[in-house]
Coordinates of C-alpha atoms and ligand atoms in Angstrom, one line a residue:
X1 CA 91.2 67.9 117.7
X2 CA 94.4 68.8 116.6
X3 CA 95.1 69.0 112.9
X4 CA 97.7 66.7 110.7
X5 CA 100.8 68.6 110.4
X6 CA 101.5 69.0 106.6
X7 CA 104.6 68.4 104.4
X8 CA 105.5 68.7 101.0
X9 CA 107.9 67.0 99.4
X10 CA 109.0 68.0 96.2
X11 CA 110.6 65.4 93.4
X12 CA 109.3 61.7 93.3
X13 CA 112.7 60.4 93.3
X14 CA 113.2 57.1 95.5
X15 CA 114.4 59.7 98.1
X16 CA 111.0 61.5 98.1
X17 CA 109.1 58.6 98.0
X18 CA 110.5 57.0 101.1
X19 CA 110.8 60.1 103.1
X20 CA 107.0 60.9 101.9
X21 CA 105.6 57.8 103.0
X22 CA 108.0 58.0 106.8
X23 CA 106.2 61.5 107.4
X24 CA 102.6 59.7 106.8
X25 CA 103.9 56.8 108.8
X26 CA 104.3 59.8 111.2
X27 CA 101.0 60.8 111.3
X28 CA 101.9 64.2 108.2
X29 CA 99.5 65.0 105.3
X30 CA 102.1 64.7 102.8
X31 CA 101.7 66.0 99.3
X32 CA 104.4 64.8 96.8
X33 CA 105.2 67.6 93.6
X34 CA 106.5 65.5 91.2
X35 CA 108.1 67.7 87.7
X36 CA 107.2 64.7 85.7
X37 CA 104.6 62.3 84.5
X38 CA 105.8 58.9 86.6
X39 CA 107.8 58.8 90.4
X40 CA 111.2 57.3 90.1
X41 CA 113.4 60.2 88.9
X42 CA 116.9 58.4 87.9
X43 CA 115.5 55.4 88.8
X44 CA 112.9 55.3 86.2
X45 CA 111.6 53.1 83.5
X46 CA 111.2 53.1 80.1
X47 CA 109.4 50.4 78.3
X48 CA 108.4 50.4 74.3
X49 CA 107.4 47.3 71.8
X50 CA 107.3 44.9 74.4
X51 CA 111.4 46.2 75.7
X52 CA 111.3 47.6 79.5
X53 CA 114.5 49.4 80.2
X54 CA 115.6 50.3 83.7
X55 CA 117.1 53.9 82.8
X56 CA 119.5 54.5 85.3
X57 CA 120.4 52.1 88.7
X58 CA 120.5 48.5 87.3
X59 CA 122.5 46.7 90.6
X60 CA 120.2 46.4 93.7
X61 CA 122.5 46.7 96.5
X62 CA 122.1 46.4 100.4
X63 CA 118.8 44.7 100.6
X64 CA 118.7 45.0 104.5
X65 CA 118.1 48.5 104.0
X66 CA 115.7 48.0 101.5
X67 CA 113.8 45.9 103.9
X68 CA 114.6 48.2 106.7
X69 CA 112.3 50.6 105.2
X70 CA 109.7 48.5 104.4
X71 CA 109.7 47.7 107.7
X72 CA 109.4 51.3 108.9
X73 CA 106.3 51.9 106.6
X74 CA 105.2 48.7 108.1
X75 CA 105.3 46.1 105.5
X76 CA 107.6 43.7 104.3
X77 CA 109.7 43.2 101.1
X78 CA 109.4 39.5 100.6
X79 CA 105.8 40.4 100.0
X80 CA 106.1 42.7 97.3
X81 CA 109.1 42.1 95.7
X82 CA 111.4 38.7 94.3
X83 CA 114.8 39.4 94.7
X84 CA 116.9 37.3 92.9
X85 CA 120.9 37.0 93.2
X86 CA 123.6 37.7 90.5
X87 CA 126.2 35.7 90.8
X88 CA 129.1 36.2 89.0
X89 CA 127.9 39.5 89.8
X90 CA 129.8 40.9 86.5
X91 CA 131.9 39.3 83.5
X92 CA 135.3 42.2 83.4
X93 CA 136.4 42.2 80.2
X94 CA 140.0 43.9 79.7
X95 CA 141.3 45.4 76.2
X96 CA 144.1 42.5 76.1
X97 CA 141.8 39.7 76.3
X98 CA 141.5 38.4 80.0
X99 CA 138.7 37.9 81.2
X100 CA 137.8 37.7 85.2
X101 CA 134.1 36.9 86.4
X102 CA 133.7 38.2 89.9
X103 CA 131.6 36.2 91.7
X104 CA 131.1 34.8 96.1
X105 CA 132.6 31.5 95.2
X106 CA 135.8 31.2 96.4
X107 CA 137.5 28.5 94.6
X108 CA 136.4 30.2 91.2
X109 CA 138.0 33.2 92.6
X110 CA 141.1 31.4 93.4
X111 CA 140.9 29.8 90.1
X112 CA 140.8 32.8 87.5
X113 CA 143.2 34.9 90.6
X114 CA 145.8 32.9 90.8
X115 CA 146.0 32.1 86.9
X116 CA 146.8 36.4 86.8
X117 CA 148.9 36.6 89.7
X118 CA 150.4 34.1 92.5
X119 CA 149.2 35.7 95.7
X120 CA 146.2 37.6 94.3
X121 CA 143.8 35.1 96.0
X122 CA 145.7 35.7 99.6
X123 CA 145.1 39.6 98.3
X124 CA 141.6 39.2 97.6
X125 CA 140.7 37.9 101.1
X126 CA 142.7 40.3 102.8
X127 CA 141.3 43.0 100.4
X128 CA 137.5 41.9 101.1
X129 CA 138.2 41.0 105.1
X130 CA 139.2 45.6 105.3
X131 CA 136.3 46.0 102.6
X132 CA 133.7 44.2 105.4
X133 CA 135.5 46.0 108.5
X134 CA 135.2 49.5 106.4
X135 CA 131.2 48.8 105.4
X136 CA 129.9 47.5 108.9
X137 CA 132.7 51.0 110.7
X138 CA 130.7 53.4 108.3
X139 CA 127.6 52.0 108.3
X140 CA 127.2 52.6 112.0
X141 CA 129.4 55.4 112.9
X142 CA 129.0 57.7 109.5
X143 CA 126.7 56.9 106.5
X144 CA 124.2 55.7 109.0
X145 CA 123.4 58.7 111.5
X146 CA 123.1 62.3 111.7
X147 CA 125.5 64.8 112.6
X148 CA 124.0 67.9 114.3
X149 CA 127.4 69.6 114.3
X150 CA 131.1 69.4 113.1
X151 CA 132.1 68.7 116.9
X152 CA 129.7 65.3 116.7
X153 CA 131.8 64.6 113.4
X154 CA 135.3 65.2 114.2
X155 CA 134.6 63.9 117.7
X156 CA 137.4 61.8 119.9
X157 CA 135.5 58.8 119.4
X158 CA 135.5 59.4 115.8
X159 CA 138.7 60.8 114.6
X160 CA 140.4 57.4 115.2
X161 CA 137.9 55.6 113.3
X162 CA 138.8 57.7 110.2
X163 CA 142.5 56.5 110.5
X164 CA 140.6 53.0 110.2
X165 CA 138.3 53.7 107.6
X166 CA 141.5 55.4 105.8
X167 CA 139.6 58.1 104.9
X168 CA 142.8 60.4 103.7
X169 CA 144.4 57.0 101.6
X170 CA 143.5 57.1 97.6
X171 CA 141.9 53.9 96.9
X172 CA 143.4 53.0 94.0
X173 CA 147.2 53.3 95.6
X174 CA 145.6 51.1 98.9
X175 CA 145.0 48.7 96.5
X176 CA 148.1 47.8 95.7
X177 CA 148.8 46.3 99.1
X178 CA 147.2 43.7 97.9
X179 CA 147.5 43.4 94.2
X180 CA 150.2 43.9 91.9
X181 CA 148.8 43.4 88.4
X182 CA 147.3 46.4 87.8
X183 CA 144.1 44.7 86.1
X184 CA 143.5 43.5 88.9
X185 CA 143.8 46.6 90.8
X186 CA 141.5 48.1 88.3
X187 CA 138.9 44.6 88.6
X188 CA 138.3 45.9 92.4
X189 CA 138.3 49.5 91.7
X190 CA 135.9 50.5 89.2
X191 CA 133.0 50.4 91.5
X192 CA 133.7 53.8 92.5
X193 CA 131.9 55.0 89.2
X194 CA 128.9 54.2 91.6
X195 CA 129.6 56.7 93.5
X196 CA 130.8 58.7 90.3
X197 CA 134.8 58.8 92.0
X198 CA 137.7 58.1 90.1
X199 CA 139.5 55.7 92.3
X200 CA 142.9 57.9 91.7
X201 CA 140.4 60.1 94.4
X202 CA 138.4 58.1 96.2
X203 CA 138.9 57.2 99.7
X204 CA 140.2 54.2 100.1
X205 CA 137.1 53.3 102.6
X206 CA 134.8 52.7 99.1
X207 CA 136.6 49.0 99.6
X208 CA 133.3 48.5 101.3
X209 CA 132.0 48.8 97.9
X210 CA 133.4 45.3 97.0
X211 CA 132.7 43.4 100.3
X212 CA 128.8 44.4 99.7
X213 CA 128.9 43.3 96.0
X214 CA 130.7 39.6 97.0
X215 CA 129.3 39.1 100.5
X216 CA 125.8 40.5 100.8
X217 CA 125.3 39.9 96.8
X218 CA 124.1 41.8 93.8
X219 CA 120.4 41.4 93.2
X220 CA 117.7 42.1 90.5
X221 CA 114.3 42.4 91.3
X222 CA 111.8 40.1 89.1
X223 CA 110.0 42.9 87.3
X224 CA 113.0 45.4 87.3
X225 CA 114.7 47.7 89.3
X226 CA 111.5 49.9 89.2
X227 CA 109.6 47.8 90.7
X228 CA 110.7 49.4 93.9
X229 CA 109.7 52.5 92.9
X230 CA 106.3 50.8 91.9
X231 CA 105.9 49.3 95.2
X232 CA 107.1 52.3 97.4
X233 CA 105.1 54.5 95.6
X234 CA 102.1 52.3 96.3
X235 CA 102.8 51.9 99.8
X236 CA 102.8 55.6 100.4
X237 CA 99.8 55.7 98.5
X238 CA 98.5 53.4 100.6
X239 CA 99.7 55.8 103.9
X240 CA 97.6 58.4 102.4
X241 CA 100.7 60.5 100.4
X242 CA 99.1 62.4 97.7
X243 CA 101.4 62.5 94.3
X244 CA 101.5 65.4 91.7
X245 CA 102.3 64.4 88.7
X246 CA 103.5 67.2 85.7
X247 CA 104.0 69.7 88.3
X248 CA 107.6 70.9 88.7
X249 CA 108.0 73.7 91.7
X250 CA 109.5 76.8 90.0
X251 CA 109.9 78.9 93.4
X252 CA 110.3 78.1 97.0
X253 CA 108.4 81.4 98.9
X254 CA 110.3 82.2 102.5
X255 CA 110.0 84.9 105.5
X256 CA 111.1 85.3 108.7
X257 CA 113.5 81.9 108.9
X258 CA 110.7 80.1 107.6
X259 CA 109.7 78.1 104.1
X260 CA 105.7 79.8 103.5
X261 CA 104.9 77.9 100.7
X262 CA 106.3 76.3 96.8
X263 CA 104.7 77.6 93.4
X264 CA 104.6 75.6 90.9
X265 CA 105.6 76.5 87.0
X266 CA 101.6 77.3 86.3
X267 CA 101.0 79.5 89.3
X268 CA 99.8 77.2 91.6
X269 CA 100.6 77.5 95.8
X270 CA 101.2 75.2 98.2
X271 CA 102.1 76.2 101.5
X272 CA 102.9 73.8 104.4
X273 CA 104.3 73.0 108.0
X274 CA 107.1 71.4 106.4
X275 CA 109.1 71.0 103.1
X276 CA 111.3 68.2 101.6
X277 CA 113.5 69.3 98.9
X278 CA 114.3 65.9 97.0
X279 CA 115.1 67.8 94.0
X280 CA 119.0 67.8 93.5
X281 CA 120.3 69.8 96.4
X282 CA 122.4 71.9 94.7
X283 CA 119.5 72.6 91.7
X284 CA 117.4 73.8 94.8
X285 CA 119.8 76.5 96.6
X286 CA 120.4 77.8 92.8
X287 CA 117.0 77.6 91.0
X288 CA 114.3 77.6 93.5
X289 CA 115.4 79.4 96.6
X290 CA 115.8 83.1 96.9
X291 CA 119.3 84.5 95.4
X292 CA 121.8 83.0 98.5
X293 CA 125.5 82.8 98.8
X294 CA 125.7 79.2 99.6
X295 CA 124.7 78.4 95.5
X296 CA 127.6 79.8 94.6
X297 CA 129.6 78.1 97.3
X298 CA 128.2 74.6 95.6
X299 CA 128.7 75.6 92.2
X300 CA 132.7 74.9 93.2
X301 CA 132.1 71.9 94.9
X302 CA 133.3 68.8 93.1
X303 CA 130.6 66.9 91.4
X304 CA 130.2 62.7 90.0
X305 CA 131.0 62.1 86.2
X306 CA 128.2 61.5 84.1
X307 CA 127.0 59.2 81.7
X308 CA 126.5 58.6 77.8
X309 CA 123.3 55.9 77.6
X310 CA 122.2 53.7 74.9
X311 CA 119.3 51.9 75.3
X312 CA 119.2 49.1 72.5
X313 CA 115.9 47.1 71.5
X314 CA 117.7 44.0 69.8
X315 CA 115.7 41.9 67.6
X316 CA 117.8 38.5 68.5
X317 CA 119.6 37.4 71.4
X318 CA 123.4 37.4 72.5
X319 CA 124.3 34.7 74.8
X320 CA 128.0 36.3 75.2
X321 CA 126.8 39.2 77.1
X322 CA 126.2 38.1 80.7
X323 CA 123.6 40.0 82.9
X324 CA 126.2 42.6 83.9
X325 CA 129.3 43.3 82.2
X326 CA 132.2 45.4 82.1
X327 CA 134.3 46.8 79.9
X328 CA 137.8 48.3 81.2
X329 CA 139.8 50.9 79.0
X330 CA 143.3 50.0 78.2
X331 CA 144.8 52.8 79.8
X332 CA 142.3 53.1 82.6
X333 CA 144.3 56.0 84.7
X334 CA 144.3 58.3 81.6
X335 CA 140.7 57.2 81.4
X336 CA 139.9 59.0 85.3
X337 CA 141.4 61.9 83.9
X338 CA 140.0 62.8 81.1
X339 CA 136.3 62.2 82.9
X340 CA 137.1 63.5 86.1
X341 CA 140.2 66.9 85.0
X342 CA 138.6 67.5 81.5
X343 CA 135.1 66.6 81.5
X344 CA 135.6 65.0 78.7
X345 CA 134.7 61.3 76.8
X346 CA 137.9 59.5 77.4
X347 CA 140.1 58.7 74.1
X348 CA 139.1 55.0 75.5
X349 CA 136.8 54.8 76.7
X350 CA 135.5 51.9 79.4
X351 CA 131.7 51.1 79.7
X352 CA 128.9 48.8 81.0
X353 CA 126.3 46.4 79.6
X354 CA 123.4 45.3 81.7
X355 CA 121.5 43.0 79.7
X356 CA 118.1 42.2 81.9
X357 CA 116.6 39.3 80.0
X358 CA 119.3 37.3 81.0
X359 CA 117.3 36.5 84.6
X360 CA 114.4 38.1 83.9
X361 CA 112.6 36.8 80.0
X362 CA 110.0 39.6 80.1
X363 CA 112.7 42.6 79.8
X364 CA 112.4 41.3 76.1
X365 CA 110.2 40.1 73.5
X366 CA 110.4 36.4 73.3
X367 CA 114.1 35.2 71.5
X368 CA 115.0 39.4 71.4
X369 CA 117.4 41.6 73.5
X370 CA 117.0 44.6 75.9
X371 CA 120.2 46.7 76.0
X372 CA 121.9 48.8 78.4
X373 CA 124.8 50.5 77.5
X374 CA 126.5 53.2 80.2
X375 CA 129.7 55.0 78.9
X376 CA 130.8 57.3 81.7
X377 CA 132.0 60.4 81.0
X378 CA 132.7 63.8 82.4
X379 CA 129.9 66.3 83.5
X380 CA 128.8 69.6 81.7
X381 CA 131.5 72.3 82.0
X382 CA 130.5 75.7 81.0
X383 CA 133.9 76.9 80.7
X384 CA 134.6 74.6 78.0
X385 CA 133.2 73.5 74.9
X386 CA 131.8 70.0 74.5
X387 CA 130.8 68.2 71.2
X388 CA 128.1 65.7 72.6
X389 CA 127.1 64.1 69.5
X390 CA 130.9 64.0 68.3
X391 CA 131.2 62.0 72.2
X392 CA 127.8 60.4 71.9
X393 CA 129.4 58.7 67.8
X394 CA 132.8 58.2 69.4
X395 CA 131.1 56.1 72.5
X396 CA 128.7 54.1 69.9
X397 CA 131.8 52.9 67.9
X398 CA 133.9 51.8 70.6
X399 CA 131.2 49.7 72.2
X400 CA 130.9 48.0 68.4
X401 CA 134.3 47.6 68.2
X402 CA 134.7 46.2 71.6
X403 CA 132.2 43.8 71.3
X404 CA 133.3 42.8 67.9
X405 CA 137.0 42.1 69.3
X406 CA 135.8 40.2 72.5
X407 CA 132.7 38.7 71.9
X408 CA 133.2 38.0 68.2
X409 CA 129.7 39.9 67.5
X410 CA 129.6 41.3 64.3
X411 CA 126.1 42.5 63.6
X412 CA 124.3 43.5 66.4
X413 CA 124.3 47.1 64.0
X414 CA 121.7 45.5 61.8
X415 CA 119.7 44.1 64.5
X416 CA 119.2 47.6 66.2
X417 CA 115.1 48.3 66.3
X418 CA 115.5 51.2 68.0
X419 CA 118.1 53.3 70.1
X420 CA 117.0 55.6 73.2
X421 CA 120.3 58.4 74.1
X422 CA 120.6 59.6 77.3
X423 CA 124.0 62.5 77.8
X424 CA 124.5 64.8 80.6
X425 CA 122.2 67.2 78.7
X426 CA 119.4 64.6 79.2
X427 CA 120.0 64.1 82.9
X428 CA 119.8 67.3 83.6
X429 CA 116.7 68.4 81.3
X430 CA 114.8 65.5 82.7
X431 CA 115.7 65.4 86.4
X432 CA 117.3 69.1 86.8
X433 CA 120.6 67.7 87.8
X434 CA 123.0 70.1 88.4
X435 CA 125.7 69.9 85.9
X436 CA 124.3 67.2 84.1
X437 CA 126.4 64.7 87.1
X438 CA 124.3 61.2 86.9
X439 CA 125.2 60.9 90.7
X440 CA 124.9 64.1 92.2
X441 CA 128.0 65.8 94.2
X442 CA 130.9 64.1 94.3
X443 CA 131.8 62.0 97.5
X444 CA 135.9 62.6 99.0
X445 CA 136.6 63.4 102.0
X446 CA 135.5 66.8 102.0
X447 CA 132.2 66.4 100.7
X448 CA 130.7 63.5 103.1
X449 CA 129.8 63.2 106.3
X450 CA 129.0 66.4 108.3
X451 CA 131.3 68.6 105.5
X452 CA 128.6 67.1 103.0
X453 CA 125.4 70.3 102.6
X454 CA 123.2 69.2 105.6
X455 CA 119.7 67.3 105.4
X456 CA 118.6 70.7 106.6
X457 CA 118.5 74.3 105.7
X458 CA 120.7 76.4 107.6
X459 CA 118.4 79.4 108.0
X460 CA 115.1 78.2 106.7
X461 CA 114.6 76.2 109.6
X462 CA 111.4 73.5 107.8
X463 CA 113.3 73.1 105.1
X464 CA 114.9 69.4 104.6
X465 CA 116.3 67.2 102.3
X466 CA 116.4 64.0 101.3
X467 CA 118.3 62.3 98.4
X468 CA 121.7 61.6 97.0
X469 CA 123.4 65.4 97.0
X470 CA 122.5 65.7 101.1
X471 CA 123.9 63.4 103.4
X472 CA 125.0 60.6 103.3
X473 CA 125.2 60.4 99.6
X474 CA 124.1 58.7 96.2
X475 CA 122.8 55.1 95.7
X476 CA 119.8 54.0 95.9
X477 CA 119.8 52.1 99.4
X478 CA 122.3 55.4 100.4
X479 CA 119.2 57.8 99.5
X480 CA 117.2 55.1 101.6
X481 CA 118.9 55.6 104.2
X482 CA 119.0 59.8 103.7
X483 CA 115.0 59.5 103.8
X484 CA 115.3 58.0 107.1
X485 CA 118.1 60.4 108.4
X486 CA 115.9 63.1 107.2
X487 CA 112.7 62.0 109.2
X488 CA 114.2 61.1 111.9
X489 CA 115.6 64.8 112.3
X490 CA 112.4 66.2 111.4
X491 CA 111.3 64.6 114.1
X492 CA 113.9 65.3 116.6
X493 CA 113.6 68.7 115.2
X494 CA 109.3 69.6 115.6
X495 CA 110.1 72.1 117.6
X496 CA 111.9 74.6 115.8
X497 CA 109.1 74.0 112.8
X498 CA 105.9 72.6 114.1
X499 CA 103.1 75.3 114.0
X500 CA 101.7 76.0 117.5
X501 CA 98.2 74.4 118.0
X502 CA 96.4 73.7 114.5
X503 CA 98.4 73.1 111.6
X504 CA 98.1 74.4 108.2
X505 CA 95.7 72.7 105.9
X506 CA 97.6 71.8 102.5
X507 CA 95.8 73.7 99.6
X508 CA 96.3 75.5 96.7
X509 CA 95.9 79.0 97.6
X510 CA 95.8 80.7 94.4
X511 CA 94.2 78.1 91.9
Ligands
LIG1 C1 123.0 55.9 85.0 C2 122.8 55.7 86.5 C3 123.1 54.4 87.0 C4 123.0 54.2 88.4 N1 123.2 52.9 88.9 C5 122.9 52.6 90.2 C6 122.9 51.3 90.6 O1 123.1 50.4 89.9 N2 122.5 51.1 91.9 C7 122.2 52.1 92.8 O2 121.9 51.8 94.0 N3 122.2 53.4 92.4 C8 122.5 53.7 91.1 N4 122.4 55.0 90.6 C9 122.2 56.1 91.6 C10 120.7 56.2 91.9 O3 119.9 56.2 90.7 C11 120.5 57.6 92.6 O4 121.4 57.7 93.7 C12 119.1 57.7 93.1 O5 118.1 57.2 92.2 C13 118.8 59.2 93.5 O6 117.5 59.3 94.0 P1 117.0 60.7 94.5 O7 115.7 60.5 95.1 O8 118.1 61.4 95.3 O9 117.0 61.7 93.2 P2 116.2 61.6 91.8 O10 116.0 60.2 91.3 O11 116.9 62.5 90.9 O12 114.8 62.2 92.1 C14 114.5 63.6 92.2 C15 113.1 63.9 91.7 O13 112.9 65.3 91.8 C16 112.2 65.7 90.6 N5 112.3 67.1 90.4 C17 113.5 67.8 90.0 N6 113.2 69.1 90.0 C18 111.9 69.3 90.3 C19 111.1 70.4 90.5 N7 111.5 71.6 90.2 N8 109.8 70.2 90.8 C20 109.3 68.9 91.1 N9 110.1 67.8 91.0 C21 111.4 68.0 90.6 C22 112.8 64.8 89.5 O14 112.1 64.8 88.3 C23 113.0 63.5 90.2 O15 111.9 62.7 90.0 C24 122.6 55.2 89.3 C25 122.3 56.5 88.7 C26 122.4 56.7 87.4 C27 122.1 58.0 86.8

């Protein structure tokens, strides 16, 4: 009988998970290297004195995808997981006072709208109507396929769709069509920071941002947004995927075209049929692959902002702060540039709060607080000097200070129990992220689609990827959907990898 063919994936991110338990789905012996103690990657969890902090992703977006996966590892969401919907999905708080609370309910949105601007409601609907014509265009024709070859991408079919998408239109400058008070502008713009874009750069297709957010909802899972990575993790599991825990890969091993085997940082070799780098792309070509050209090529590519983190344990409660919140900097283009041009903590600086406990008591001690805080900010630049703590201080005050001018809270200082830091430094310590950037490479025009690095190694032919720096890009249900783009071109692909008659058996050689 013929052997399993073997694959290892390695990283435990979500993207590694899901493309892990595909390949078993398959019919693969899949073994998962994972560099740290727990799955998850940027979408861990921390929790400490009865606080459970999500560490990075805090909005659960797109839930048909989630359950589109669950579907394809032949289980269903609703039976794992409570969704539960956010709405207002965020309070925006702007430096002059006004206050907006985004939310699907029109005649609130018409309300607070109209009390800013006359025709901002007529805006708004316009505004979301492209955002929903841009999500369902990309969705199918882009973000939701492979492309085999730049012909496939700039196709006939296709080139007029990019017109419609308005691919080469700044997203920012689109939205003036239909808003003219630039808070406003800013209110449906800051979204990009998903994708870590400035919206002076980013496409103005990312409306599609918005129209998900308002139309098919922000959610939380009961239990956190790890609880996905929980029950993925135990799905796979359940497939037969064998995890790795404290086992980072320190070399990928290759001859003739072909990926031999990965050695881990204590000597230890795996070889397989098949490999899945969910490690950051670029981290990958530069750190475990032989010397190559192309990790020089992505060292110039543009790469996301980053992100200073506080994570608060609060020993009361603040009703002010809402589940999500925003905070927009006064002068939010200067803002852009200073993250994006200098790499730098912006001289004001905007941020987020995602306070969990809000829907869900257990995030907190009983009558106490579990706090988020994200400042972005720009991503590690060896070329120039950057003063972290003096960034990490600066970031810590203005959050105080903002809170203290808007919210009238005066001592959340004192009621500090403890404070977690993440800064780029962090991200990329922890998860090897190249450049420290929170989201991975960047996401205009020239780095998406088929000019985005393939889900597949040019030369070494078994060699795939899955997660956010491959196609299509970063976000969670985005990496979802890579793990399914990924094994469905494995797949496609058997041929040019799949080891005639038995297949390796998936061992440490050298132990
Ligand atoms: C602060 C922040 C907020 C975010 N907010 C949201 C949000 O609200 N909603 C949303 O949808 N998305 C959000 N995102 C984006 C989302 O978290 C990512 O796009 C997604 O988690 C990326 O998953 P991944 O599998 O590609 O990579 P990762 O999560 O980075 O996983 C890669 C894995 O590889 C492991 N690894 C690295 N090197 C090695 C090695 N040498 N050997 C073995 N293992 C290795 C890492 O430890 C890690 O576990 C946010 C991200 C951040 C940082």
């Amino acid at each position: 009988m013929a052997k399993k063919p073997t694959a290892i994936v390695i990283g435990a991110g979500i993207g590694g998970i899901a493309t892990a338990g595909r390949l078993a789905k398959q019919g693969f012996a899949v073994t998962v290297l994972e560099k740290n103690s727990t799955p998850g990657g940027r979408c861990g969890q921390i929790v400490r004195d009865g606080h459970r902090f999500d560490i990075g992703p805090t909005l659960f977006l797109m839930p048909e995808v989630w359950e589109e996966t669950f579907a394809a590892l032949g289980e269903k969401m609703s039976d794992h997981m409570r969704l539960v919907r956010i709405d207002p999905t965020y309070k925006v708080h702007f430096d002059d006072g006004l206050q907006l609370q985004l939310t699907s309910n029109l005649g609130e949105m018409q309300a607070q709208l109209e009390k800013v601007e006359k025709t901002a409601f007529t805006g708004f609907l316009g505004y979301i109507a492209e955002g929903s014509k841009h999500y369902k265009i990309s969705l199918e024709k882009f973000v939701g396929r492979n492309f085999y070859n730049i012909f496939e991408y700039f196709s006939l079919a296709n080139l007029p769709l990019l017109f419609q998408l308005k691919a080469l239109m700044k997203h920012y400058s689109n939205t003036g069509r239909f808003f003219k008070d630039e808070r406003l502008k800013a209110a449906f713009t800051f979204q990009n920071m998903y994708l870590g874009l400035s919206p002076y750069d980013a496409p103005a297709t990312y409306s599609l941002l918005q129209y998900t957010e308002l139309a098919e909802g922000v959610w939380y899972p009961m239990g956190g947004m790890y609880k996905g990575i929980e029950t993925l993790t135990a799905i796979a599991e359940k497939l037969g995927v064998r995890f790795v825990y404290n086992t980072p890969v320190k070399a990928i091993h290759c001859s003739n075209n072909k990926v031999e085997s990965v050695e881990t940082e204590t000597g230890q070799v795996y070889s397989a049929d098949l490999f899945v780098g969910n490690a950051d792309l670029p981290y990958i070509y530069k750190e475990l692959l032989p010397k190559n050209a192309e990790a020089d090529k992505l060292d110039k590519k543009l790469y996301t902002c980053s992100t200073i983190m506080f994570y608060w344990a609060v020993d009361k409660q603040y009703p002010q702060i809402a589940h999500h919140n925003v905070f927009l900097a006064g002068d939010y283009k200067a803002s852009f540039d200073q993250i994006f041009n200098e790499h730098k903590l912006p001289a004001q600086p905007s941020f987020y709060i995602h306070a969990p406990a809000r829907t869900d008591a257990a995030a907190a001690p009983q009558g106490q607080d579990t706090l988020y805080v994200l400042v972005p900010v720009g991503h590690m630049d060896a070329a120039n000097k950057q003063d972290w703590n003096e960034m990490v201080n600066r970031a810590r005050e203005t959050v105080f200070a903002r809170l203290e001018k808007e919210m009238a809270i005066t001592d959340l200082r004192e009621h500090i129990k403890f404070e977690m830091i993440n800064t780029p430094l962090t991200w990329k310590a922890q998860f090897n992220l190249e450049k420290g950037a929170a989201f991975g490479l960047s996401h205009n025009f020239w780095q998406v689609g088929f000019l985005r690095p393939q889900n597949r190694h040019a030369r070494f032919k078994n060699l795939y990827f899955a997660g956010a720096s491959t196609h299509p890009g970063t976000g969670l249900p985005i990496v979802l959907l890579s793990a399914r783009l990924t094994t469905e071109r494995i797949l496609k692909e058997a041929k040019s990898w799949q080891v005639e008659g038995t297949q390796l058996i998936l061992q440490p050689v050298n132990s």
